[in-house]
Amino acid sequence: MNGPSQTLSKTKHLLTATRTQYLSLLKHYASTRSLTKTKQLHAQTITAGHLSSSRLRSSLADAYMHCGYIPHARKLFDELPERSALLYNNLMTMYVNSGLYLHALKAYVEMLQSGFCLPDNYTYPIVIKACSELSLLGLGRVFHGQTVVSMFGSYTYVQNSLLAMYMNCGKKEAAQRVFDAMKERSVVSWNTMISGYFKNGCAKTALMVFNQMVDFGVEIDCATVVSVLPACGYLRELELGRRVHALLEDKGLGKKTAVRNALVDMYAKCNSMAEARLVFDRIDEKDVISWTSMINGYILNDDVRSALMLCRIMQTEGIRPNSVTIASILSACDNLRDGCCLHGWTIRQNLDLEVIVITSLIDMYAKCHRVDLSFGVFTRTSTNRTAPWNAMLSGCIHNGLATEAIGLFKQMLVKGVEPDGATMNSLLPAYAILADLQPSKNIHGYLTRSGFLSGIEVATCVIDIYSKCGSLESAHQIFNAIPIDVKDIFVWSVIVSGYGMHGHGETAVSLFRQMVWSGVKPNEVTFTSVLHACSHAGLVDEGLCLFEFMLKDHKMQPHDDHYTCIVDLLGRAGRLDEAYDLIRTMPFVPSHAVWGALLGACVIHGNVEVGEVAAQHVFELEPENTGNYILLAKLYAAVGRWEDAENVRHMMNDIGLRKAPAHSLIDAVNI
DNA sequence: CTAGGGTTAG
């Protein structure tokens, strides 16, 4: 504390201080970032007449730079007769620390033009960081080239900044090349690669790099831990997460709140709330992130009550929620009453203008089937950010408003909002729902021009759209344009089911075999698609063979969908007894779909005996589905038992189900 | 003097 007498003595001291003393004081103020004291000393030097010394002015500028006081720093800097590389570096660092990356790059240009000095090994990390933050990949590459010719390319600091820059710009291959060429790698190099791979969607690679790092015997630090734990959580690698936990306790890295928070999050994502709670309770200084991680953990594990309770406790402990806390809680809300309550709460917390919160509110209302309220939130915000638009788009899709979604996207383009991958994920299903060829061709053109089509996810969507429109040639063309090693399980599934849904069983099966042959392992969904294709096209032996392949070669547990396909397949072929036998050997209770498939087959082949059994089951499982009654009536009609058909109609009426118009039953019976 | 690092929506 500064008492008045102390201040006085200090002032006295300063007045009599020599220039050297000023300089050493400034150095101290710079390292401790004491702006007030720097300002005081600035005033002193003016009154003491010392400011004529350019050495002192330079130190003063330097102190202001370290304190981040841009106006004075810049003015003093500009007035200096000559500037060293060190001063330029510090100026650029100040700009970078204030988020003024473009200013930093301008300062670099001035440095080159000044003729006083050249960039050094300290300069490059700063300007490369600026490129990284601005995603200026082109300029970043230029700096990369400059470092290589200037020999600073072999400095670990410089290389580390390049790793981060490439990772930030989504160029993980480029980062890996720099990493591979490094002669010496620090712990920072490894950490940058781990977090970089995770940020670029390669969580598995991130874990691989971490394992390599441990194998190499590199000492891990806090940053390693907080880089690797999110990847463990994402991949639900609980065992590895526990090993990292043990390792960090061993090395005494577990004191920082950030590390404990990362642990809470990891355990929560691995569905181990007991361990998450244990870590959480042991955090001495819980911050808003600790609380949010725990709250979000409960939400992820479907314990909304505990999440809300914890949120209450947090507030009684004096910690205010932030936008992330709110977004997390909103994501768990699926009813309008709570939703409106929470909306009010976000307004009271003054957080309703944050982009994440707006996005979450839009999403929440859409989940409550109130797209009108989503739209209310949406229109009341000045939105040129992409996320709220995406939320609005996906909200439309979830509520079946395909045309509205497409209209919204057009508005988005008109207003100059930059669409991204998530935009496409929300938008493209709209075209698949509409299944209208001309608009689909239009969006295909847009996707080609904008470059989105080169992404495998988008290409998969477009294949699906063309399939739904019935344009299998176009679908196949896009499919063929994808290199074989890029084709994943999803794109194969879509093309198989595309051919399947239009009755081209042979092509579907042939594509399925190509997929297996190319080394992509089929999953439950692909088997459903191909079995469905077989039943649709009447390929009985093929279908049974594939079912066998699925059980024996792939050791898969068949789902209800698979049984439905096979029952349908056998049933259509008239092998009703086999179908019935299969149902009786099922390891779980058959669903209405399975019995429904059997009933449908009985109708085709006029088998009343089996049909009645099937009908009994479907009536029990979905009593309100009128289609089932109609099927049974149709069956009776098919074998000429008109009275029974009429009785089924009465049965429907007795249950009070008049949803089906009378004529549909009559039509059905008359076929 | 410089490089990496915790919670979140679509």
PDB file of C-alpha atoms in Angstrom, chain A residues 102-278:
ATOM      1  CA  LEU A 102      -3.602  -6.031 -38.914  1.00  0.00           C
ATOM      2  CA  HIS A 103      -1.808  -3.211 -37.083  1.00  0.00           C
ATOM      3  CA  ALA A 104       0.938  -5.667 -36.186  1.00  0.00           C
ATOM      4  CA  LEU A 105       1.375  -6.608 -39.825  1.00  0.00           C
ATOM      5  CA  LYS A 106       1.440  -2.933 -40.835  1.00  0.00           C
ATOM      6  CA  ALA A 107       4.156  -2.345 -38.251  1.00  0.00           C
ATOM      7  CA  TYR A 108       6.115  -5.161 -39.876  1.00  0.00           C
ATOM      8  CA  VAL A 109       5.919  -3.415 -43.233  1.00  0.00           C
ATOM      9  CA  GLU A 110       7.090  -0.173 -41.583  1.00  0.00           C
ATOM     10  CA  MET A 111       9.973  -2.090 -40.067  1.00  0.00           C
ATOM     11  CA  LEU A 112      11.087  -3.258 -43.502  1.00  0.00           C
ATOM     12  CA  GLN A 113      10.655   0.208 -45.004  1.00  0.00           C
ATOM     13  CA  SER A 114      12.409   2.042 -42.160  1.00  0.00           C
ATOM     14  CA  GLY A 115      15.817   0.784 -43.229  1.00  0.00           C
ATOM     15  CA  PHE A 116      16.977   0.820 -39.576  1.00  0.00           C
ATOM     16  CA  CYS A 117      16.725  -2.855 -38.912  1.00  0.00           C
ATOM     17  CA  LEU A 118      15.794  -6.278 -40.236  1.00  0.00           C
ATOM     18  CA  PRO A 119      13.352  -8.838 -38.914  1.00  0.00           C
ATOM     19  CA  ASP A 120      14.981 -11.318 -36.555  1.00  0.00           C
ATOM     20  CA  ASN A 121      14.092 -14.635 -34.937  1.00  0.00           C
ATOM     21  CA  TYR A 122      11.795 -12.816 -32.505  1.00  0.00           C
ATOM     22  CA  THR A 123       9.928 -11.008 -35.281  1.00  0.00           C
ATOM     23  CA  TYR A 124       8.662 -14.051 -37.148  1.00  0.00           C
ATOM     24  CA  PRO A 125       6.680 -15.735 -34.359  1.00  0.00           C
ATOM     25  CA  ILE A 126       4.779 -12.467 -33.850  1.00  0.00           C
ATOM     26  CA  VAL A 127       3.813 -11.839 -37.471  1.00  0.00           C
ATOM     27  CA  ILE A 128       3.061 -15.513 -38.071  1.00  0.00           C
ATOM     28  CA  LYS A 129       0.766 -15.435 -35.053  1.00  0.00           C
ATOM     29  CA  ALA A 130      -0.994 -12.422 -36.592  1.00  0.00           C
ATOM     30  CA  CYS A 131      -1.513 -14.395 -39.822  1.00  0.00           C
ATOM     31  CA  SER A 132      -2.758 -17.329 -37.803  1.00  0.00           C
ATOM     32  CA  GLU A 133      -5.363 -15.229 -35.993  1.00  0.00           C
ATOM     33  CA  LEU A 134      -6.527 -13.598 -39.225  1.00  0.00           C
ATOM     34  CA  SER A 135      -6.421 -16.902 -41.126  1.00  0.00           C
ATOM     35  CA  LEU A 136      -4.177 -15.266 -43.716  1.00  0.00           C
ATOM     36  CA  LEU A 137      -2.784 -18.528 -45.029  1.00  0.00           C
ATOM     37  CA  GLY A 138      -1.213 -16.954 -48.122  1.00  0.00           C
ATOM     38  CA  LEU A 139       0.755 -14.396 -46.151  1.00  0.00           C
ATOM     39  CA  GLY A 140       1.648 -17.045 -43.596  1.00  0.00           C
ATOM     40  CA  ARG A 141       3.203 -19.114 -46.365  1.00  0.00           C
ATOM     41  CA  VAL A 142       5.188 -16.069 -47.512  1.00  0.00           C
ATOM     42  CA  PHE A 143       6.604 -15.695 -43.973  1.00  0.00           C
ATOM     43  CA  HIS A 144       7.327 -19.410 -43.912  1.00  0.00           C
ATOM     44  CA  GLY A 145       9.354 -18.980 -47.096  1.00  0.00           C
ATOM     45  CA  GLN A 146      11.176 -15.957 -45.662  1.00  0.00           C
ATOM     46  CA  THR A 147      12.142 -17.827 -42.504  1.00  0.00           C
ATOM     47  CA  VAL A 148      13.580 -20.642 -44.592  1.00  0.00           C
ATOM     48  CA  VAL A 149      15.782 -18.362 -46.699  1.00  0.00           C
ATOM     49  CA  SER A 150      16.755 -16.242 -43.698  1.00  0.00           C
ATOM     50  CA  MET A 151      17.928 -19.268 -41.713  1.00  0.00           C
ATOM     51  CA  PHE A 152      15.503 -18.429 -38.907  1.00  0.00           C
ATOM     52  CA  GLY A 153      13.504 -21.379 -40.175  1.00  0.00           C
ATOM     53  CA  SER A 154      15.441 -23.711 -37.923  1.00  0.00           C
ATOM     54  CA  TYR A 155      14.556 -21.852 -34.713  1.00  0.00           C
ATOM     55  CA  THR A 156      12.166 -23.856 -32.566  1.00  0.00           C
ATOM     56  CA  TYR A 157      10.088 -20.795 -31.637  1.00  0.00           C
ATOM     57  CA  VAL A 158       9.649 -19.908 -35.300  1.00  0.00           C
ATOM     58  CA  GLN A 159       8.746 -23.465 -36.260  1.00  0.00           C
ATOM     59  CA  ASN A 160       6.285 -23.741 -33.396  1.00  0.00           C
ATOM     60  CA  SER A 161       4.519 -20.601 -34.537  1.00  0.00           C
ATOM     61  CA  LEU A 162       4.310 -22.100 -38.044  1.00  0.00           C
ATOM     62  CA  LEU A 163       2.763 -25.285 -36.628  1.00  0.00           C
ATOM     63  CA  ALA A 164       0.106 -23.248 -34.859  1.00  0.00           C
ATOM     64  CA  MET A 165      -0.528 -21.097 -37.936  1.00  0.00           C
ATOM     65  CA  TYR A 166      -1.034 -24.059 -40.252  1.00  0.00           C
ATOM     66  CA  MET A 167      -3.235 -25.849 -37.717  1.00  0.00           C
ATOM     67  CA  ASN A 168      -5.359 -22.716 -37.229  1.00  0.00           C
ATOM     68  CA  CYS A 169      -5.820 -22.429 -40.990  1.00  0.00           C
ATOM     69  CA  GLY A 170      -6.924 -26.061 -41.228  1.00  0.00           C
ATOM     70  CA  LYS A 171      -3.726 -27.223 -42.962  1.00  0.00           C
ATOM     71  CA  LYS A 172      -2.794 -30.179 -40.785  1.00  0.00           C
ATOM     72  CA  GLU A 173      -0.692 -31.793 -43.530  1.00  0.00           C
ATOM     73  CA  ALA A 174       1.450 -28.654 -43.827  1.00  0.00           C
ATOM     74  CA  ALA A 175       1.822 -28.542 -40.050  1.00  0.00           C
ATOM     75  CA  GLN A 176       2.843 -32.196 -40.007  1.00  0.00           C
ATOM     76  CA  ARG A 177       5.489 -31.530 -42.696  1.00  0.00           C
ATOM     77  CA  VAL A 178       7.000 -28.721 -40.613  1.00  0.00           C
ATOM     78  CA  PHE A 179       6.838 -30.927 -37.511  1.00  0.00           C
ATOM     79  CA  ASP A 180       8.557 -33.833 -39.279  1.00  0.00           C
ATOM     80  CA  ALA A 181      11.361 -31.580 -40.483  1.00  0.00           C
ATOM     81  CA  MET A 182      12.072 -30.150 -37.026  1.00  0.00           C
ATOM     82  CA  LYS A 183      15.450 -31.086 -35.616  1.00  0.00           C
ATOM     83  CA  GLU A 184      14.481 -30.138 -32.093  1.00  0.00           C
ATOM     84  CA  ARG A 185      10.967 -30.310 -30.769  1.00  0.00           C
ATOM     85  CA  SER A 186       9.971 -28.673 -27.518  1.00  0.00           C
ATOM     86  CA  VAL A 187       6.984 -29.626 -25.406  1.00  0.00           C
ATOM     87  CA  VAL A 188       5.196 -26.723 -27.103  1.00  0.00           C
ATOM     88  CA  SER A 189       5.672 -28.359 -30.520  1.00  0.00           C
ATOM     89  CA  TRP A 190       3.994 -31.536 -29.322  1.00  0.00           C
ATOM     90  CA  ASN A 191       1.194 -29.655 -27.582  1.00  0.00           C
ATOM     91  CA  THR A 192       0.512 -27.615 -30.708  1.00  0.00           C
ATOM     92  CA  MET A 193       0.204 -30.769 -32.784  1.00  0.00           C
ATOM     93  CA  ILE A 194      -2.115 -32.445 -30.268  1.00  0.00           C
ATOM     94  CA  SER A 195      -4.482 -29.514 -29.919  1.00  0.00           C
ATOM     95  CA  GLY A 196      -4.206 -28.758 -33.641  1.00  0.00           C
ATOM     96  CA  TYR A 197      -5.269 -32.223 -34.704  1.00  0.00           C
ATOM     97  CA  PHE A 198      -8.161 -32.160 -32.291  1.00  0.00           C
ATOM     98  CA  LYS A 199      -9.335 -28.737 -33.512  1.00  0.00           C
ATOM     99  CA  ASN A 200      -9.220 -30.056 -37.068  1.00  0.00           C
ATOM    100  CA  GLY A 201     -11.492 -32.975 -36.276  1.00  0.00           C
ATOM    101  CA  CYS A 202      -8.783 -35.640 -35.962  1.00  0.00           C
ATOM    102  CA  ALA A 203      -9.167 -36.651 -32.332  1.00  0.00           C
ATOM    103  CA  LYS A 204      -7.649 -40.073 -32.923  1.00  0.00           C
ATOM    104  CA  THR A 205      -4.524 -38.601 -34.487  1.00  0.00           C
ATOM    105  CA  ALA A 206      -4.283 -36.212 -31.535  1.00  0.00           C
ATOM    106  CA  LEU A 207      -4.180 -39.179 -29.162  1.00  0.00           C
ATOM    107  CA  MET A 208      -1.617 -40.916 -31.377  1.00  0.00           C
ATOM    108  CA  VAL A 209       0.651 -37.873 -31.221  1.00  0.00           C
ATOM    109  CA  PHE A 210       0.243 -37.810 -27.439  1.00  0.00           C
ATOM    110  CA  ASN A 211       1.225 -41.468 -27.183  1.00  0.00           C
ATOM    111  CA  GLN A 212       4.241 -40.846 -29.408  1.00  0.00           C
ATOM    112  CA  MET A 213       5.207 -37.937 -27.205  1.00  0.00           C
ATOM    113  CA  VAL A 214       5.112 -40.122 -24.106  1.00  0.00           C
ATOM    114  CA  ASP A 215       7.060 -42.851 -25.941  1.00  0.00           C
ATOM    115  CA  PHE A 216       9.703 -40.289 -26.877  1.00  0.00           C
ATOM    116  CA  GLY A 217      10.060 -39.499 -23.199  1.00  0.00           C
ATOM    117  CA  VAL A 218       9.023 -35.841 -23.548  1.00  0.00           C
ATOM    118  CA  GLU A 219       8.027 -34.298 -20.227  1.00  0.00           C
ATOM    119  CA  ILE A 220       4.384 -33.262 -20.354  1.00  0.00           C
ATOM    120  CA  ASP A 221       3.109 -29.984 -18.917  1.00  0.00           C
ATOM    121  CA  CYS A 222      -0.245 -28.351 -18.154  1.00  0.00           C
ATOM    122  CA  ALA A 223      -0.865 -27.427 -21.766  1.00  0.00           C
ATOM    123  CA  THR A 224      -0.309 -31.037 -22.822  1.00  0.00           C
ATOM    124  CA  VAL A 225      -2.936 -32.161 -20.376  1.00  0.00           C
ATOM    125  CA  VAL A 226      -5.557 -29.626 -21.393  1.00  0.00           C
ATOM    126  CA  SER A 227      -4.898 -30.441 -25.049  1.00  0.00           C
ATOM    127  CA  VAL A 228      -5.195 -34.201 -24.752  1.00  0.00           C
ATOM    128  CA  LEU A 229      -8.108 -34.450 -22.303  1.00  0.00           C
ATOM    129  CA  PRO A 230     -10.713 -32.978 -24.676  1.00  0.00           C
ATOM    130  CA  ALA A 231      -9.730 -35.605 -27.250  1.00  0.00           C
ATOM    131  CA  CYS A 232     -10.135 -38.363 -24.631  1.00  0.00           C
ATOM    132  CA  GLY A 233     -13.566 -37.012 -23.771  1.00  0.00           C
ATOM    133  CA  TYR A 234     -14.626 -36.711 -27.376  1.00  0.00           C
ATOM    134  CA  LEU A 235     -13.617 -40.299 -28.141  1.00  0.00           C
ATOM    135  CA  ARG A 236     -14.891 -41.545 -24.763  1.00  0.00           C
ATOM    136  CA  GLU A 237     -11.472 -42.984 -24.050  1.00  0.00           C
ATOM    137  CA  LEU A 238     -12.080 -43.310 -20.327  1.00  0.00           C
ATOM    138  CA  GLU A 239      -9.091 -45.570 -19.708  1.00  0.00           C
ATOM    139  CA  LEU A 240      -6.631 -43.218 -21.431  1.00  0.00           C
ATOM    140  CA  GLY A 241      -8.259 -40.295 -19.625  1.00  0.00           C
ATOM    141  CA  ARG A 242      -7.647 -42.003 -16.300  1.00  0.00           C
ATOM    142  CA  ARG A 243      -4.028 -42.676 -17.261  1.00  0.00           C
ATOM    143  CA  VAL A 244      -3.533 -38.998 -18.106  1.00  0.00           C
ATOM    144  CA  HIS A 245      -5.141 -38.114 -14.771  1.00  0.00           C
ATOM    145  CA  ALA A 246      -2.761 -40.408 -12.893  1.00  0.00           C
ATOM    146  CA  LEU A 247       0.180 -39.035 -14.859  1.00  0.00           C
ATOM    147  CA  LEU A 248      -0.599 -35.428 -14.082  1.00  0.00           C
ATOM    148  CA  GLU A 249      -1.162 -36.101 -10.388  1.00  0.00           C
ATOM    149  CA  ASP A 250       2.184 -37.849 -10.427  1.00  0.00           C
ATOM    150  CA  LYS A 251       3.904 -34.804 -11.887  1.00  0.00           C
ATOM    151  CA  GLY A 252       2.034 -32.374  -9.665  1.00  0.00           C
ATOM    152  CA  LEU A 253       0.280 -30.644 -12.555  1.00  0.00           C
ATOM    153  CA  GLY A 254      -3.155 -30.909 -11.004  1.00  0.00           C
ATOM    154  CA  LYS A 255      -3.126 -27.704  -8.996  1.00  0.00           C
ATOM    155  CA  LYS A 256      -4.342 -25.362 -11.696  1.00  0.00           C
ATOM    156  CA  THR A 257      -8.068 -24.887 -12.006  1.00  0.00           C
ATOM    157  CA  ALA A 258      -7.828 -25.148 -15.784  1.00  0.00           C
ATOM    158  CA  VAL A 259      -6.398 -28.646 -15.503  1.00  0.00           C
ATOM    159  CA  ARG A 260      -9.083 -29.766 -13.051  1.00  0.00           C
ATOM    160  CA  ASN A 261     -11.766 -28.281 -15.292  1.00  0.00           C
ATOM    161  CA  ALA A 262     -10.435 -30.260 -18.237  1.00  0.00           C
ATOM    162  CA  LEU A 263     -10.602 -33.401 -16.075  1.00  0.00           C
ATOM    163  CA  VAL A 264     -14.202 -32.725 -15.059  1.00  0.00           C
ATOM    164  CA  ASP A 265     -15.143 -32.276 -18.695  1.00  0.00           C
ATOM    165  CA  MET A 266     -13.319 -35.431 -19.770  1.00  0.00           C
ATOM    166  CA  TYR A 267     -14.974 -37.623 -17.123  1.00  0.00           C
ATOM    167  CA  ALA A 268     -18.379 -36.128 -17.902  1.00  0.00           C
ATOM    168  CA  LYS A 269     -17.983 -36.805 -21.628  1.00  0.00           C
ATOM    169  CA  CYS A 270     -16.949 -40.393 -20.807  1.00  0.00           C
ATOM    170  CA  ASN A 271     -20.197 -40.731 -18.854  1.00  0.00           C
ATOM    171  CA  SER A 272     -18.402 -41.142 -15.560  1.00  0.00           C
ATOM    172  CA  MET A 273     -20.167 -38.531 -13.470  1.00  0.00           C
ATOM    173  CA  ALA A 274     -18.971 -40.031 -10.185  1.00  0.00           C
ATOM    174  CA  GLU A 275     -15.354 -39.344 -11.106  1.00  0.00           C
ATOM    175  CA  ALA A 276     -16.238 -35.939 -12.558  1.00  0.00           C
ATOM    176  CA  ARG A 277     -17.901 -35.004  -9.282  1.00  0.00           C
ATOM    177  CA  LEU A 278     -14.910 -36.219  -7.291  1.00  0.00           C
TER     178      LEU A 278
END
